Short mmCIF file of C-alpha atoms in Angstrom, two decimals:
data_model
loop_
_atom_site.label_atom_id
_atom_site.label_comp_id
_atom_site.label_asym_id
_atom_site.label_seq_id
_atom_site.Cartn_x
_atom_site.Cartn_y
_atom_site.Cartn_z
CA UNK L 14 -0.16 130.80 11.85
CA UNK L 15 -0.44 129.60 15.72
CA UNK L 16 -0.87 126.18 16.70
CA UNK L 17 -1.37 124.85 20.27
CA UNK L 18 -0.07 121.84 21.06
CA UNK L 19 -1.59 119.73 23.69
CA UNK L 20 0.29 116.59 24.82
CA UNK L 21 0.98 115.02 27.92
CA UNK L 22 4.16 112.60 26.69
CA UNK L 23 7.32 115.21 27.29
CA UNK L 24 9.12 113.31 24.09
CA UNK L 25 6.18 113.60 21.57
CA UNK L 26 5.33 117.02 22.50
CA UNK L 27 8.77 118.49 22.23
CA UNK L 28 9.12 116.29 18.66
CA UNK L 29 5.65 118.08 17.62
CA UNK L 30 6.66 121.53 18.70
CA UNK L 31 10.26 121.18 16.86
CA UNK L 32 8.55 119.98 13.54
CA UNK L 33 5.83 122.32 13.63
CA UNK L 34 7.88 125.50 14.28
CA UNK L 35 10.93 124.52 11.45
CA UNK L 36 7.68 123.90 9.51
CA UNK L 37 7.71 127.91 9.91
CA UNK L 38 4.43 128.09 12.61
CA UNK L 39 4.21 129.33 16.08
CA UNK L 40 4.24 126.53 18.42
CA UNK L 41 2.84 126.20 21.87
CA UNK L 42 2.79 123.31 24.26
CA UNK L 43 0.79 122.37 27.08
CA UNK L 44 1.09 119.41 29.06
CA UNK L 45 -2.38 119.17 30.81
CA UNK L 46 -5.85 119.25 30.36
CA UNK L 47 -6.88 122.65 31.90
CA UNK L 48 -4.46 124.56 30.94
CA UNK L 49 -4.95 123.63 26.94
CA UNK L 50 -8.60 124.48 27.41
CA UNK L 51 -7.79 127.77 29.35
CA UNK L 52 -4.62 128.43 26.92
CA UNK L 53 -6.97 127.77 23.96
CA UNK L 54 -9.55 130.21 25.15
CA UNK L 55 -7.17 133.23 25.65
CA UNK L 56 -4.50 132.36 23.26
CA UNK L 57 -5.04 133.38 19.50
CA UNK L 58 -4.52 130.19 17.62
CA UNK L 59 -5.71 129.27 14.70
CA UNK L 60 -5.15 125.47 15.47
CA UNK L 61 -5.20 122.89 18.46
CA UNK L 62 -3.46 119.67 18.21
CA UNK L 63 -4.70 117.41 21.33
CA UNK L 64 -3.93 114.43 22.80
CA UNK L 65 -7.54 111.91 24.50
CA UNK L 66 -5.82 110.78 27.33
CA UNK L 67 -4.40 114.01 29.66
CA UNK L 68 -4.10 114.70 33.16
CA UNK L 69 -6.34 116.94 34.20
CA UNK L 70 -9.52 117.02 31.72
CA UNK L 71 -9.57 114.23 29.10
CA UNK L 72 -9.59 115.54 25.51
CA UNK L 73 -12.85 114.88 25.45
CA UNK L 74 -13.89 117.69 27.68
CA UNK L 75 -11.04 119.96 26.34
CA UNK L 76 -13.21 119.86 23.07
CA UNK L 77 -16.27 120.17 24.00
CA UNK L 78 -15.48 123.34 26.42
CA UNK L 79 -14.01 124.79 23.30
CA UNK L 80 -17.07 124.26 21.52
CA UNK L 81 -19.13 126.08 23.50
CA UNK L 82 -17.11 129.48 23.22
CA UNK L 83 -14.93 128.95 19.71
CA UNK L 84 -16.81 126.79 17.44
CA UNK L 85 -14.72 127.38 14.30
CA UNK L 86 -11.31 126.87 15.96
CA UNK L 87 -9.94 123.90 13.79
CA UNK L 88 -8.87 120.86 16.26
CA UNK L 89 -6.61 117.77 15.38
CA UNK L 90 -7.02 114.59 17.61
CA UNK L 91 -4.08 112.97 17.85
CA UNK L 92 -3.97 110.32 19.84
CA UNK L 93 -2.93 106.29 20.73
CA UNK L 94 -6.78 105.33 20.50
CA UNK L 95 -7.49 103.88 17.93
CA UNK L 96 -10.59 102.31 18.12
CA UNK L 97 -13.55 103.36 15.31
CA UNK L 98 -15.77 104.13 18.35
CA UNK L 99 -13.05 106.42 19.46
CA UNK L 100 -12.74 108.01 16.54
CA UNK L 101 -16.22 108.62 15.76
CA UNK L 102 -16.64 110.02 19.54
CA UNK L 103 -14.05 112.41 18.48
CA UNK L 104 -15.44 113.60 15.55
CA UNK L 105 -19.12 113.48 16.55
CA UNK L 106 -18.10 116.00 19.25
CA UNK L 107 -16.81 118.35 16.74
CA UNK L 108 -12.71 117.47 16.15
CA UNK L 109 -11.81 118.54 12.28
CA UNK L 110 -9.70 115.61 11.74
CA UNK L 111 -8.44 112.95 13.73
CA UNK L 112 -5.06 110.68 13.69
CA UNK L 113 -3.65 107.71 15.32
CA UNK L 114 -0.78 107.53 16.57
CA UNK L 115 2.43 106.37 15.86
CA UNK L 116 1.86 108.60 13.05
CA UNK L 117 4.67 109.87 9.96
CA UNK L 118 5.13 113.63 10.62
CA UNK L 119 4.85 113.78 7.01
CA UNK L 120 1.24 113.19 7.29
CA UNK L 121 0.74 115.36 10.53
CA UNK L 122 1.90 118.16 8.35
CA UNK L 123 -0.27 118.02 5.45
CA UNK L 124 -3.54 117.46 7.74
CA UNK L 125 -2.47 120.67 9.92
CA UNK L 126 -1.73 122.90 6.17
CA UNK L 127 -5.29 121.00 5.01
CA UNK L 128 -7.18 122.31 7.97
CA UNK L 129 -5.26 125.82 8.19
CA UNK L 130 -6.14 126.06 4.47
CA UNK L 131 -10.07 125.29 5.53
CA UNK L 132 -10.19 127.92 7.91
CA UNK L 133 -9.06 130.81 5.82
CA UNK L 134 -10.41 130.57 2.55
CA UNK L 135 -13.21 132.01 2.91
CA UNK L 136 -10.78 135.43 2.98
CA UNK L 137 -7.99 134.04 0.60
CA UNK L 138 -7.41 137.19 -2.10
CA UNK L 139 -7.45 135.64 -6.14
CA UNK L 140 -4.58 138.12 -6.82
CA UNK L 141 -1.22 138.42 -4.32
CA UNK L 142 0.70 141.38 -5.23
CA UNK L 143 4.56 142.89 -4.22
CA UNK L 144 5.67 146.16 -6.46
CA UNK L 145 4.58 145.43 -10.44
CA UNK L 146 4.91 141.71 -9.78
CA UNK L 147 1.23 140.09 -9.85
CA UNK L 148 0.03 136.33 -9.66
CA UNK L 149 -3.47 135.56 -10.28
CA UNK L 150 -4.36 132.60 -8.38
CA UNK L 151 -7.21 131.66 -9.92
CA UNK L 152 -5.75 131.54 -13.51
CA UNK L 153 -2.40 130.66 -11.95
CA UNK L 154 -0.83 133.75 -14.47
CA UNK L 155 2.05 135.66 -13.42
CA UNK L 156 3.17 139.19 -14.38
CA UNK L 157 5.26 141.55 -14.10
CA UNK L 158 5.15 144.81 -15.61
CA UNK L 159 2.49 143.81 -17.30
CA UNK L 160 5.05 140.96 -19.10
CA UNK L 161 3.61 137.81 -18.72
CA UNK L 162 5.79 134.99 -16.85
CA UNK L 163 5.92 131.44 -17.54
CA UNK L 164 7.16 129.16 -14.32
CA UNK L 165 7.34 125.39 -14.28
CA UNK L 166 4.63 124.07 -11.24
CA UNK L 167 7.47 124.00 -8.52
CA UNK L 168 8.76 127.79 -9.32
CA UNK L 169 5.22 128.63 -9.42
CA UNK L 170 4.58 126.90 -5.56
CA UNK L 171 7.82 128.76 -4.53
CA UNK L 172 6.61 132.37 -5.21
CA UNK L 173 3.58 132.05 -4.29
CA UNK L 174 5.26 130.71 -1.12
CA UNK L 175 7.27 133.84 -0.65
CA UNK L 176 4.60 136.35 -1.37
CA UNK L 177 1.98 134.65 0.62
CA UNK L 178 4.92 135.00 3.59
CA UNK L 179 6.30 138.67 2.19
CA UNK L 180 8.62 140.41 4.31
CA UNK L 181 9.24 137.03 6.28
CA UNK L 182 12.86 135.68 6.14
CA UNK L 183 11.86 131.78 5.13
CA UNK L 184 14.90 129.01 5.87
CA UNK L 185 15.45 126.45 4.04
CA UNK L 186 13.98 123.65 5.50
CA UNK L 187 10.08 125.47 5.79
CA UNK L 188 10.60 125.97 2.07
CA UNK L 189 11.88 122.28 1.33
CA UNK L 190 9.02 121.16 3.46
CA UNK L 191 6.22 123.72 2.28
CA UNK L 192 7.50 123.50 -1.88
CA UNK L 193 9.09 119.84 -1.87
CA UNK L 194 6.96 118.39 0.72
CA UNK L 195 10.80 116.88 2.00
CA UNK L 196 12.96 117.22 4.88
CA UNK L 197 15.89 119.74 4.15
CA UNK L 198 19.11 117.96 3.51
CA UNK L 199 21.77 120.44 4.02
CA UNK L 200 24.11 118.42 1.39
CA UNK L 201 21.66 119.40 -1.33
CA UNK L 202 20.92 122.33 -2.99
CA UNK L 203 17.64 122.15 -4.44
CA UNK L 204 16.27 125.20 -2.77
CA UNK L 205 19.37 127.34 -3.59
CA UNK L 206 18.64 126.21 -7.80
CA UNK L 207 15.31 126.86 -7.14
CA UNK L 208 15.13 130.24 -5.91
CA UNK L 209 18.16 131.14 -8.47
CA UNK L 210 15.81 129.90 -11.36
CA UNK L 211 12.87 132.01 -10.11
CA UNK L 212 15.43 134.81 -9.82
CA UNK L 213 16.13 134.66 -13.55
CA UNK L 214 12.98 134.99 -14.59
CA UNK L 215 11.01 137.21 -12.03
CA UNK L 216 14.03 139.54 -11.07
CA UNK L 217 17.04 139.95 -13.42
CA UNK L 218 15.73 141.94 -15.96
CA UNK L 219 13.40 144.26 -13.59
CA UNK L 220 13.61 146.71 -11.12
CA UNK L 221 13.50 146.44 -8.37
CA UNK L 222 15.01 143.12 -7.20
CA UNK L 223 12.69 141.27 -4.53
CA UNK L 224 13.86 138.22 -3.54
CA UNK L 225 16.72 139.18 -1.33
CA UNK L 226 19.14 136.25 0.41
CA UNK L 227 19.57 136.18 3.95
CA UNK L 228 23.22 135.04 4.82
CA UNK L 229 22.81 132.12 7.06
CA UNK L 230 18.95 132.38 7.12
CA UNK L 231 17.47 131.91 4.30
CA UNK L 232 15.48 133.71 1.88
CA UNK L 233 12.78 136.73 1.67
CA UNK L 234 10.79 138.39 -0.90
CA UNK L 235 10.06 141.83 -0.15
CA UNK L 236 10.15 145.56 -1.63
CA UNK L 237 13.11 147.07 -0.58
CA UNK L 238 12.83 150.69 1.41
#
């Protein structure tokens, strides 16, 4: 997923683009106006974070010019006006959410997965698939050759983390973040019992193995060649 970041302040934009891309998305960042409309318009993104108050064209304009040629491109306001007028302005003129800032990145993060969500479920499969491994989303039932699989809620989150992201090597943190909804401490081990636990039960006794470890990376869930 692609997210443009729009953001005049050289501090909060570099803080956004860090969080955003360990949160495992493809982070851009503009610093003006014009060039977040003209980025927005040529770029493939699936979201636009932007700031009100930019050199350049306002965020005001930067919306509504996007408007006019991408209607369904989900946009974030995120921005040190706070007023209700403000915020209504922003919405009237077709933002999909908007926050205030100072704002916990906590909260940043589950508006931009809320909105990302939004824009593709209308082309969500029920049923994500990798070798004779199955998991019905709809029924939340997991399989594999044809055995049925029980997983406690968090076990369940983690797979379908991996095979929603199959073939991608996911670190640590974007599955702390993503599963846990925490920052990744690198004195615990959480993820490491986690993934071991859905190991025992989706991997050991089949063939062939899919969750492979990445030394000093992380972790994937693939078919292997």
């Amino acid at each position: 997923m692609k997210i443009l970041i729009v953001e005049d302040e050289p501090k909060t934009g570099s803080y956004l683009r860090q969080g955003l891309g360990e949160a495992g998305y493809v982070v851009d960042l503009v610093d003006n106006g014009f060039n977040g409309l003209h980025q927005a318009e040529s770029g493939e993104y699936d979201l636009v974070v932007l700031d009100v108050m930019l050199p350049g064209l306002d965020g005001w304009q930067v919306l509504q010019g996007l408007r006019r040629g991408h209607p369904h491109l989900a946009v974030l306001f995120l921005t040190a006006r706070d007023q209700v007028e403000d915020r209504v302005k922003g919405l009237e003129l077709g933002a999909d959410d908007y926050l205030v800032k100072p704002f916990a990145f906590a909260e940043l993060l589950a508006r931009v997965r809320t909105l990302l969500r939004r824009g593709r479920a209308p082309s969500e499969p029920s049923v994500l698939r990798a070798a004779d491994l199955e998991v019905d989303l709809l029924r939340r039932r997991v399989t594999r050759a044809g055995q049925r699989i029980e997983l406690t809620a968090k076990e369940y989150a983690l797979l379908e983390l991996f095979l929603r992201r199959r073939g991608e090597v996911l670190p640590r943190s974007l599955i702390a973040s993503s599963v846990w909804d925490m920052n990744f401490d690198s004195d615990t081990n959480v993820v490491d019992v986690a993934v071991r636990r859905l190991r025992l039960k989706i991997d050991n006794d089949f063939e062939p193995r899919l969750i492979q470890t990445v030394r000093g990376m992380g972790y994937v869930l693939d078919v292997p060649a």
